[in-house]
PDB file of C-alpha atoms and ligand atoms in Angstrom:
ATOM      1  CA  MET A   1      16.648 -61.216  12.287  1.00 97.00           C
ATOM      2  CA  LEU A   2      13.986 -59.192  10.475  1.00 98.00           C
ATOM      3  CA  ILE A   3      13.578 -55.531  10.886  1.00 98.00           C
ATOM      4  CA  CYS A   4      10.625 -53.733   9.494  1.00 98.00           C
ATOM      5  CA  GLN A   5      11.091 -50.044   8.735  1.00 98.00           C
ATOM      6  CA  ILE A   6       8.216 -47.657   8.381  1.00 98.00           C
ATOM      7  CA  SER A   7       8.657 -43.918   7.964  1.00 98.00           C
ATOM      8  CA  ASP A   8       6.966 -40.542   7.537  1.00 98.00           C
ATOM      9  CA  LEU A   9       3.510 -41.414   8.901  1.00 98.00           C
ATOM     10  CA  HIS A  10       2.548 -37.728   9.243  1.00 98.00           C
ATOM     11  CA  ILE A  11      -0.442 -38.408  11.498  1.00 98.00           C
ATOM     12  CA  ARG A  12      -2.841 -35.447  11.922  1.00 98.00           C
ATOM     13  CA  ALA A  13      -5.174 -34.888  14.929  1.00 98.00           C
ATOM     14  CA  GLY A  14      -8.777 -36.109  14.463  1.00 98.00           C
ATOM     15  CA  ARG A  15      -7.691 -38.115  11.394  1.00 98.00           C
ATOM     16  CA  GLY A  16      -7.211 -34.871   9.480  1.00 98.00           C
ATOM     17  CA  LEU A  17      -5.849 -34.881   5.964  1.00 98.00           C
ATOM     18  CA  ALA A  18      -2.183 -33.931   5.447  1.00 97.00           C
ATOM     19  CA  TYR A  19      -1.998 -31.030   2.876  1.00 96.00           C
ATOM     20  CA  GLY A  20      -5.816 -31.196   2.841  1.00 96.00           C
ATOM     21  CA  ARG A  21      -5.607 -34.350   0.736  1.00 97.00           C
ATOM     22  CA  VAL A  22      -3.706 -37.333   2.270  1.00 98.00           C
ATOM     23  CA  ASP A  23      -5.543 -39.625   4.737  1.00 98.00           C
ATOM     24  CA  THR A  24      -2.439 -40.530   6.612  1.00 98.00           C
ATOM     25  CA  ALA A  25      -4.312 -42.337   9.431  1.00 98.00           C
ATOM     26  CA  THR A  26      -5.946 -44.776   7.030  1.00 98.00           C
ATOM     27  CA  CYS A  27      -2.584 -45.241   5.273  1.00 98.00           C
ATOM     28  CA  LEU A  28      -0.935 -46.199   8.589  1.00 98.00           C
ATOM     29  CA  GLU A  29      -3.831 -48.533   9.441  1.00 98.00           C
ATOM     30  CA  ARG A  30      -3.336 -50.372   6.145  1.00 98.00           C
ATOM     31  CA  CYS A  31       0.451 -50.532   6.771  1.00 98.00           C
ATOM     32  CA  VAL A  32      -0.030 -51.932  10.279  1.00 98.00           C
ATOM     33  CA  ALA A  33      -2.476 -54.573   8.861  1.00 98.00           C
ATOM     34  CA  ALA A  34       0.062 -55.517   6.171  1.00 98.00           C
ATOM     35  CA  ILE A  35       2.855 -55.897   8.692  1.00 98.00           C
ATOM     36  CA  ASP A  36       0.625 -57.942  11.036  1.00 98.00           C
ATOM     37  CA  ALA A  37      -0.079 -60.327   8.092  1.00 97.00           C
ATOM     38  CA  LEU A  38       3.620 -60.982   7.455  1.00 98.00           C
ATOM     39  CA  ASP A  39       4.855 -64.454   8.000  1.00 97.00           C
ATOM     40  CA  PRO A  40       7.417 -64.641   9.553  1.00 98.00           C
ATOM     41  CA  GLN A  41       6.738 -61.641  11.721  1.00 98.00           C
ATOM     42  CA  PRO A  42       9.423 -58.958  11.989  1.00 98.00           C
ATOM     43  CA  ASP A  43      11.420 -58.967  15.274  1.00 98.00           C
ATOM     44  CA  LEU A  44      10.730 -55.201  15.561  1.00 98.00           C
ATOM     45  CA  VAL A  45       9.397 -52.255  13.644  1.00 98.00           C
ATOM     46  CA  LEU A  46      11.447 -49.131  13.408  1.00 98.00           C
ATOM     47  CA  ALA A  47       9.628 -45.853  12.592  1.00 98.00           C
ATOM     48  CA  THR A  48      12.185 -43.370  11.190  1.00 98.00           C
ATOM     49  CA  GLY A  49      10.596 -39.995  11.935  1.00 98.00           C
ATOM     50  CA  ASP A  50       7.874 -37.584  10.798  1.00 98.00           C
ATOM     51  CA  LEU A  51       5.686 -39.768  12.964  1.00 98.00           C
ATOM     52  CA  VAL A  52       3.114 -36.955  13.148  1.00 98.00           C
ATOM     53  CA  ASP A  53       2.625 -33.788  11.036  1.00 98.00           C
ATOM     54  CA  ARG A  54       2.772 -30.879  13.468  1.00 98.00           C
ATOM     55  CA  GLY A  55       4.389 -32.212  16.640  1.00 98.00           C
ATOM     56  CA  GLU A  56       1.084 -31.832  18.562  1.00 98.00           C
ATOM     57  CA  ALA A  57       0.005 -33.970  21.604  1.00 98.00           C
ATOM     58  CA  ALA A  58      -3.307 -34.860  19.946  1.00 98.00           C
ATOM     59  CA  GLU A  59      -1.472 -36.240  16.939  1.00 98.00           C
ATOM     60  CA  TYR A  60       0.746 -38.418  19.114  1.00 98.00           C
ATOM     61  CA  ALA A  61      -2.282 -39.641  21.023  1.00 98.00           C
ATOM     62  CA  LEU A  62      -3.857 -40.789  17.707  1.00 98.00           C
ATOM     63  CA  LEU A  63      -0.462 -42.290  16.598  1.00 98.00           C
ATOM     64  CA  SER A  64      -0.323 -44.272  19.797  1.00 98.00           C
ATOM     65  CA  GLU A  65      -3.831 -45.670  19.159  1.00 98.00           C
ATOM     66  CA  LEU A  66      -3.069 -46.551  15.577  1.00 98.00           C
ATOM     67  CA  LEU A  67       0.016 -48.495  16.675  1.00 98.00           C
ATOM     68  CA  VAL A  68      -1.803 -50.563  19.229  1.00 98.00           C
ATOM     69  CA  PRO A  69      -2.689 -53.399  16.809  1.00 98.00           C
ATOM     70  CA  LEU A  70       0.961 -53.692  15.643  1.00 98.00           C
ATOM     71  CA  ARG A  71       2.181 -57.170  16.671  1.00 98.00           C
ATOM     72  CA  PRO A  72       5.956 -56.591  16.764  1.00 98.00           C
ATOM     73  CA  PRO A  73       7.488 -54.125  19.231  1.00 98.00           C
ATOM     74  CA  VAL A  74       7.838 -50.633  17.710  1.00 98.00           C
ATOM     75  CA  TYR A  75      10.712 -48.197  18.184  1.00 98.00           C
ATOM     76  CA  LEU A  76      10.342 -44.534  17.319  1.00 98.00           C
ATOM     77  CA  LEU A  77      12.698 -41.805  16.341  1.00 98.00           C
ATOM     78  CA  PRO A  78      11.943 -38.150  15.537  1.00 98.00           C
ATOM     79  CA  GLY A  79      11.931 -36.306  12.215  1.00 98.00           C
ATOM     80  CA  ASN A  80      11.552 -32.628  11.421  1.00 98.00           C
ATOM     81  CA  HIS A  81       7.796 -32.766  11.817  1.00 98.00           C
ATOM     82  CA  ASP A  82       8.120 -34.189  15.329  1.00 98.00           C
ATOM     83  CA  GLU A  83       8.442 -32.449  18.706  1.00 98.00           C
ATOM     84  CA  ARG A  84      10.708 -34.406  21.117  1.00 98.00           C
ATOM     85  CA  GLY A  85       8.851 -33.546  24.366  1.00 98.00           C
ATOM     86  CA  ALA A  86       5.349 -34.293  22.983  1.00 98.00           C
ATOM     87  CA  LEU A  87       6.633 -37.576  21.519  1.00 98.00           C
ATOM     88  CA  GLN A  88       8.176 -38.657  24.836  1.00 98.00           C
ATOM     89  CA  ALA A  89       5.082 -37.654  26.771  1.00 98.00           C
ATOM     90  CA  ALA A  90       2.778 -39.697  24.533  1.00 98.00           C
ATOM     91  CA  PHE A  91       4.884 -42.875  24.861  1.00 98.00           C
ATOM     92  CA  PRO A  92       5.824 -43.108  28.562  1.00 98.00           C
ATOM     93  CA  ALA A  93       6.499 -46.831  28.385  1.00 97.00           C
ATOM     94  CA  HIS A  94       9.181 -46.279  25.689  1.00 98.00           C
ATOM     95  CA  ALA A  95      12.000 -45.626  28.114  1.00 97.00           C
ATOM     96  CA  TYR A  96      14.627 -45.686  25.297  1.00 98.00           C
ATOM     97  CA  LEU A  97      13.244 -42.309  24.120  1.00 98.00           C
ATOM     98  CA  ARG A  98      14.892 -40.824  27.257  1.00 97.00           C
ATOM     99  CA  GLN A  99      18.286 -42.630  27.012  1.00 96.00           C
ATOM    100  CA  SER A 100      20.338 -39.585  25.997  1.00 96.00           C
ATOM    101  CA  PRO A 101      18.692 -36.221  26.698  1.00 96.00           C
ATOM    102  CA  PRO A 102      18.243 -33.603  25.292  1.00 97.00           C
ATOM    103  CA  PHE A 103      18.244 -35.755  22.055  1.00 98.00           C
ATOM    104  CA  ILE A 104      16.391 -38.882  21.209  1.00 98.00           C
ATOM    105  CA  GLN A 105      19.324 -41.206  20.543  1.00 98.00           C
ATOM    106  CA  TYR A 106      19.571 -44.773  21.730  1.00 98.00           C
ATOM    107  CA  VAL A 107      20.964 -48.258  21.241  1.00 98.00           C
ATOM    108  CA  LEU A 108      19.050 -51.554  20.934  1.00 97.00           C
ATOM    109  CA  ASP A 109      21.636 -54.215  21.726  1.00 95.00           C
ATOM    110  CA  GLU A 110      19.698 -57.421  22.126  1.00 89.00           C
ATOM    111  CA  GLY A 111      19.504 -59.013  18.695  1.00 91.00           C
ATOM    112  CA  PRO A 112      22.193 -60.242  16.329  1.00 96.00           C
ATOM    113  CA  LEU A 113      22.159 -56.788  14.763  1.00 97.00           C
ATOM    114  CA  ARG A 114      22.966 -53.799  16.910  1.00 98.00           C
ATOM    115  CA  LEU A 115      20.722 -50.803  16.204  1.00 98.00           C
ATOM    116  CA  VAL A 116      22.027 -47.314  16.859  1.00 98.00           C
ATOM    117  CA  VAL A 117      19.600 -44.395  16.509  1.00 98.00           C
ATOM    118  CA  VAL A 118      20.750 -40.792  16.071  1.00 98.00           C
ATOM    119  CA  ASP A 119      18.677 -37.677  16.204  1.00 98.00           C
ATOM    120  CA  THR A 120      19.090 -35.247  13.263  1.00 98.00           C
ATOM    121  CA  VAL A 121      16.322 -32.807  14.345  1.00 98.00           C
ATOM    122  CA  VAL A 122      16.761 -29.112  14.688  1.00 98.00           C
ATOM    123  CA  PRO A 123      13.585 -27.664  16.298  1.00 97.00           C
ATOM    124  CA  GLY A 124      11.801 -25.289  13.952  1.00 95.00           C
ATOM    125  CA  ARG A 125      13.784 -26.345  10.851  1.00 97.00           C
ATOM    126  CA  THR A 126      12.949 -28.694   7.994  1.00 97.00           C
ATOM    127  CA  GLY A 127      16.583 -29.646   7.350  1.00 97.00           C
ATOM    128  CA  GLY A 128      18.617 -31.616   9.896  1.00 98.00           C
ATOM    129  CA  GLU A 129      22.028 -31.539  11.519  1.00 98.00           C
ATOM    130  CA  LEU A 130      24.306 -33.767  13.564  1.00 98.00           C
ATOM    131  CA  CYS A 131      26.160 -31.430  15.980  1.00 97.00           C
ATOM    132  CA  PRO A 132      29.509 -32.387  17.509  1.00 98.00           C
ATOM    133  CA  HIS A 133      27.695 -33.608  20.670  1.00 98.00           C
ATOM    134  CA  ARG A 134      25.532 -36.059  18.740  1.00 98.00           C
ATOM    135  CA  LEU A 135      28.456 -37.184  16.550  1.00 98.00           C
ATOM    136  CA  ASP A 136      30.619 -37.761  19.681  1.00 98.00           C
ATOM    137  CA  TRP A 137      27.913 -39.963  21.124  1.00 98.00           C
ATOM    138  CA  LEU A 138      27.623 -41.905  17.911  1.00 98.00           C
ATOM    139  CA  ASP A 139      31.454 -42.376  17.621  1.00 98.00           C
ATOM    140  CA  ARG A 140      31.637 -43.531  21.256  1.00 98.00           C
ATOM    141  CA  THR A 141      28.671 -45.812  20.847  1.00 98.00           C
ATOM    142  CA  LEU A 142      30.130 -47.453  17.693  1.00 98.00           C
ATOM    143  CA  ARG A 143      33.528 -47.763  19.372  1.00 98.00           C
ATOM    144  CA  ALA A 144      32.037 -49.675  22.240  1.00 98.00           C
ATOM    145  CA  ALA A 145      31.086 -52.675  20.026  1.00 98.00           C
ATOM    146  CA  PRO A 146      33.345 -52.822  16.978  1.00 98.00           C
ATOM    147  CA  ASP A 147      32.578 -56.494  16.266  1.00 97.00           C
ATOM    148  CA  ARG A 148      28.769 -56.203  16.368  1.00 98.00           C
ATOM    149  CA  PRO A 149      27.122 -55.804  12.963  1.00 98.00           C
ATOM    150  CA  THR A 150      25.274 -52.535  13.268  1.00 98.00           C
ATOM    151  CA  VAL A 151      22.497 -50.542  11.604  1.00 98.00           C
ATOM    152  CA  VAL A 152      22.521 -46.796  12.142  1.00 98.00           C
ATOM    153  CA  ALA A 153      19.094 -45.172  11.879  1.00 98.00           C
ATOM    154  CA  MET A 154      18.058 -41.508  11.564  1.00 98.00           C
ATOM    155  CA  HIS A 155      15.530 -39.318   9.840  1.00 98.00           C
ATOM    156  CA  HIS A 156      17.450 -37.123   7.360  1.00 98.00           C
ATOM    157  CA  PRO A 157      19.528 -39.091   4.815  1.00 98.00           C
ATOM    158  CA  PRO A 158      23.196 -38.058   4.671  1.00 98.00           C
ATOM    159  CA  PHE A 159      23.381 -37.958   0.868  1.00 97.00           C
ATOM    160  CA  ILE A 160      22.154 -35.989  -2.122  1.00 96.00           C
ATOM    161  CA  THR A 161      19.332 -37.833  -3.866  1.00 97.00           C
ATOM    162  CA  GLY A 162      19.043 -35.801  -7.060  1.00 97.00           C
ATOM    163  CA  ILE A 163      15.483 -34.666  -6.085  1.00 97.00           C
ATOM    164  CA  GLY A 164      16.624 -31.041  -5.792  1.00 96.00           C
ATOM    165  CA  PHE A 165      13.795 -29.639  -3.669  1.00 95.00           C
ATOM    166  CA  MET A 166      14.218 -32.298  -0.932  1.00 95.00           C
ATOM    167  CA  ASP A 167      18.060 -32.117  -1.137  1.00 95.00           C
ATOM    168  CA  ARG A 168      17.815 -28.473  -0.105  1.00 95.00           C
ATOM    169  CA  LEU A 169      15.896 -29.604   2.965  1.00 95.00           C
ATOM    170  CA  GLY A 170      18.393 -32.340   3.879  1.00 95.00           C
ATOM    171  CA  LEU A 171      21.131 -32.878   6.413  1.00 97.00           C
ATOM    172  CA  ASP A 172      23.612 -30.011   6.828  1.00 97.00           C
ATOM    173  CA  ASP A 173      27.158 -30.916   5.847  1.00 96.00           C
ATOM    174  CA  PRO A 174      27.225 -34.762   6.038  1.00 97.00           C
ATOM    175  CA  ALA A 175      31.009 -34.901   5.903  1.00 98.00           C
ATOM    176  CA  PRO A 176      31.622 -35.128   9.692  1.00 98.00           C
ATOM    177  CA  PHE A 177      29.010 -37.898   9.935  1.00 98.00           C
ATOM    178  CA  ALA A 178      30.575 -39.740   7.025  1.00 98.00           C
ATOM    179  CA  ALA A 179      33.978 -39.537   8.742  1.00 98.00           C
ATOM    180  CA  VAL A 180      32.523 -41.162  11.829  1.00 98.00           C
ATOM    181  CA  ILE A 181      30.830 -43.893   9.877  1.00 98.00           C
ATOM    182  CA  ALA A 182      33.988 -44.579   7.816  1.00 98.00           C
ATOM    183  CA  ARG A 183      35.842 -45.299  11.070  1.00 98.00           C
ATOM    184  CA  HIS A 184      33.478 -48.133  11.939  1.00 98.00           C
ATOM    185  CA  PRO A 185      33.344 -50.859   9.362  1.00 98.00           C
ATOM    186  CA  GLN A 186      30.842 -52.879  11.385  1.00 98.00           C
ATOM    187  CA  VAL A 187      28.112 -50.418  10.102  1.00 98.00           C
ATOM    188  CA  GLU A 188      26.117 -52.558   7.687  1.00 98.00           C
ATOM    189  CA  ARG A 189      23.695 -49.765   6.732  1.00 98.00           C
ATOM    190  CA  VAL A 190      22.474 -46.210   7.480  1.00 98.00           C
ATOM    191  CA  VAL A 191      18.657 -46.328   7.253  1.00 98.00           C
ATOM    192  CA  CYS A 192      16.706 -43.098   6.934  1.00 98.00           C
ATOM    193  CA  GLY A 193      13.323 -41.544   6.139  1.00 98.00           C
ATOM    194  CA  HIS A 194      12.402 -38.005   5.094  1.00 98.00           C
ATOM    195  CA  LEU A 195      12.366 -38.636   1.327  1.00 98.00           C
ATOM    196  CA  HIS A 196       9.029 -40.634   1.188  1.00 98.00           C
ATOM    197  CA  ARG A 197      10.664 -42.887  -1.341  1.00 98.00           C
ATOM    198  CA  SER A 198      13.134 -45.825  -1.557  1.00 98.00           C
ATOM    199  CA  ILE A 199      16.610 -44.554  -2.497  1.00 98.00           C
ATOM    200  CA  VAL A 200      20.030 -46.151  -2.077  1.00 98.00           C
ATOM    201  CA  GLN A 201      23.542 -44.821  -2.211  1.00 98.00           C
ATOM    202  CA  ARG A 202      27.046 -46.145  -1.423  1.00 98.00           C
ATOM    203  CA  PHE A 203      28.165 -44.119   1.560  1.00 98.00           C
ATOM    204  CA  ALA A 204      31.317 -43.901   3.675  1.00 98.00           C
ATOM    205  CA  GLY A 205      32.240 -47.538   3.263  1.00 97.00           C
ATOM    206  CA  THR A 206      28.667 -48.793   3.804  1.00 98.00           C
ATOM    207  CA  VAL A 207      25.304 -48.292   2.221  1.00 98.00           C
ATOM    208  CA  ALA A 208      22.741 -45.546   3.048  1.00 98.00           C
ATOM    209  CA  SER A 209      19.081 -45.888   2.150  1.00 98.00           C
ATOM    210  CA  THR A 210      15.686 -44.251   2.601  1.00 98.00           C
ATOM    211  CA  CYS A 211      12.304 -45.855   3.091  1.00 98.00           C
ATOM    212  CA  PRO A 212       8.930 -45.077   1.529  1.00 98.00           C
ATOM    213  CA  SER A 213       6.032 -43.645   3.528  1.00 98.00           C
ATOM    214  CA  PRO A 214       2.756 -45.578   3.793  1.00 98.00           C
ATOM    215  CA  ALA A 215       1.126 -42.285   2.739  1.00 98.00           C
ATOM    216  CA  HIS A 216       2.362 -39.767   0.135  1.00 98.00           C
ATOM    217  CA  SER A 217       5.572 -40.061  -1.894  1.00 98.00           C
ATOM    218  CA  SER A 218       7.952 -37.322  -2.990  1.00 97.00           C
ATOM    219  CA  ALA A 219       7.453 -36.798  -6.701  1.00 97.00           C
ATOM    220  CA  LEU A 220      10.123 -38.700  -8.605  1.00 97.00           C
ATOM    221  CA  GLU A 221      11.575 -35.705 -10.404  1.00 97.00           C
ATOM    222  CA  ILE A 222      15.381 -35.776 -10.731  1.00 97.00           C
ATOM    223  CA  GLY A 223      16.815 -32.287 -11.169  1.00 96.00           C
ATOM    224  CA  PRO A 224      17.528 -29.024  -9.353  1.00 93.00           C
ATOM    225  CA  HIS A 225      13.879 -28.096  -9.019  1.00 89.00           C
ATOM    226  CA  GLY A 226      12.415 -31.627  -8.815  1.00 91.00           C
ATOM    227  CA  GLY A 227      10.400 -33.005  -5.962  1.00 86.00           C
ATOM    228  CA  ASP A 228       8.479 -29.847  -5.016  1.00 93.00           C
ATOM    229  CA  GLY A 229       5.351 -31.897  -4.657  1.00 95.00           C
ATOM    230  CA  TYR A 230       4.052 -35.358  -3.749  1.00 97.00           C
ATOM    231  CA  THR A 231       2.155 -38.185  -5.449  1.00 97.00           C
ATOM    232  CA  LEU A 232      -0.414 -40.711  -4.214  1.00 98.00           C
ATOM    233  CA  GLU A 233       1.373 -43.683  -5.837  1.00 97.00           C
ATOM    234  CA  PRO A 234       1.241 -46.786  -3.585  1.00 97.00           C
ATOM    235  CA  GLY A 235       2.994 -46.227  -0.327  1.00 98.00           C
ATOM    236  CA  GLY A 236       5.141 -48.854   1.332  1.00 98.00           C
ATOM    237  CA  TYR A 237       7.541 -50.066   3.938  1.00 98.00           C
ATOM    238  CA  GLN A 238      10.794 -52.037   4.001  1.00 98.00           C
ATOM    239  CA  LEU A 239      11.965 -55.300   5.427  1.00 98.00           C
ATOM    240  CA  HIS A 240      15.658 -55.497   6.323  1.00 98.00           C
ATOM    241  CA  TRP A 241      16.661 -59.147   6.636  1.00 98.00           C
ATOM    242  CA  TRP A 242      19.899 -60.011   8.373  1.00 98.00           C
ATOM    243  CA  SER A 243      21.097 -63.356   6.949  1.00 96.00           C
ATOM    244  CA  GLY A 244      23.827 -63.696   9.528  1.00 95.00           C
ATOM    245  CA  SER A 245      26.388 -62.187   7.242  1.00 95.00           C
ATOM    246  CA  ALA A 246      24.587 -59.579   5.085  1.00 97.00           C
ATOM    247  CA  LEU A 247      21.772 -57.079   5.340  1.00 98.00           C
ATOM    248  CA  VAL A 248      19.220 -57.563   2.499  1.00 98.00           C
ATOM    249  CA  THR A 249      16.523 -55.009   1.980  1.00 98.00           C
ATOM    250  CA  HIS A 250      13.141 -55.570   0.389  1.00 98.00           C
ATOM    251  CA  THR A 251      10.730 -52.699  -0.376  1.00 98.00           C
ATOM    252  CA  ALA A 252       7.002 -53.617  -0.196  1.00 98.00           C
ATOM    253  CA  ALA A 253       4.141 -51.629  -1.713  1.00 98.00           C
ATOM    254  CA  LEU A 254       0.836 -51.264   0.084  1.00 98.00           C
ATOM    255  CA  GLY A 255      -2.366 -52.132  -1.790  1.00 96.00           C
ATOM    256  CA  ASP A 256      -4.688 -54.881  -2.753  1.00 95.00           C
ATOM    257  CA  TRP A 257      -3.957 -57.259  -5.644  1.00 96.00           C
ATOM    258  CA  PRO A 258      -4.422 -60.951  -6.535  1.00 96.00           C
ATOM    259  CA  GLY A 259      -1.935 -63.564  -5.408  1.00 93.00           C
ATOM    260  CA  PRO A 260       0.384 -64.958  -4.371  1.00 92.00           C
ATOM    261  CA  PHE A 261      -0.234 -67.771  -6.905  1.00 95.00           C
ATOM    262  CA  ARG A 262       2.076 -70.753  -6.399  1.00 96.00           C
ATOM    263  CA  TYR A 263       4.180 -71.773  -9.438  1.00 96.00           C
ATOM    264  CA  ARG A 264       3.120 -75.396  -8.970  1.00 90.00           C
ATOM    265  CA  ALA A 265      -0.553 -75.791  -8.553  1.00 74.00           C
TER     266      ALA A 265
HETATM  267 FE1  FE2 B 301       8.139 -36.727   5.968  1.00 52.10          FE
HETATM  268 FE1  FE2 B 302      11.134 -35.186   7.139  1.00 52.10          FE
END
């Protein structure tokens, strides 16, 4: 099974520039083209939040258009820049978005990997939280299939990255979430967005990771004041390959370069 993760698309209405500088629509178009060119094709694409920039209906309308050419089925989850109602309204065929109101939490149970999505959004806030209601749902959902290898997906990573500016805008108190995850050893990975960069940490008996954005990246500045800015280094996406016994993650950069050249001509 091959899962493609994309994150932090930050689409603006009318193909507007994020921060007056970043052409996020073109970045997503390039990312969709790169995914469509993959062989083999991913079984699904998971977009881990900040799908649009301001949570507006016109932004979701453009996002929906930009995702039309994507060949694999796409599953969406919200980030702090999203607005749940507008997201649901723009994707009426995506019934999973309404599986557990008032949050956007859901389970994809068909493939060899079980995918459990939790909603870390607090409307009006940049940081995220997992309240007792959401954590109870997660605990019950994981308890229902203890033998199924599982990926948990959410927007805000549950760990400190060292990029101080972003860490102050992270998930409130990750300890209760860590306690839930630690009870369920079938969790192969916690995949997240929000950081606009590929970062990995051992977490609660599993591994937690973040995915790059196809657009702007958080500045790679480790320290208490680091990351208060972004760069236009090549964006990217991730491929999570389930081998049947392990989840292996590849981070791909977006851009044009020569190759591949075969080792034997
Ligand atoms: Fe973001
Ligand atoms: Fe975010």
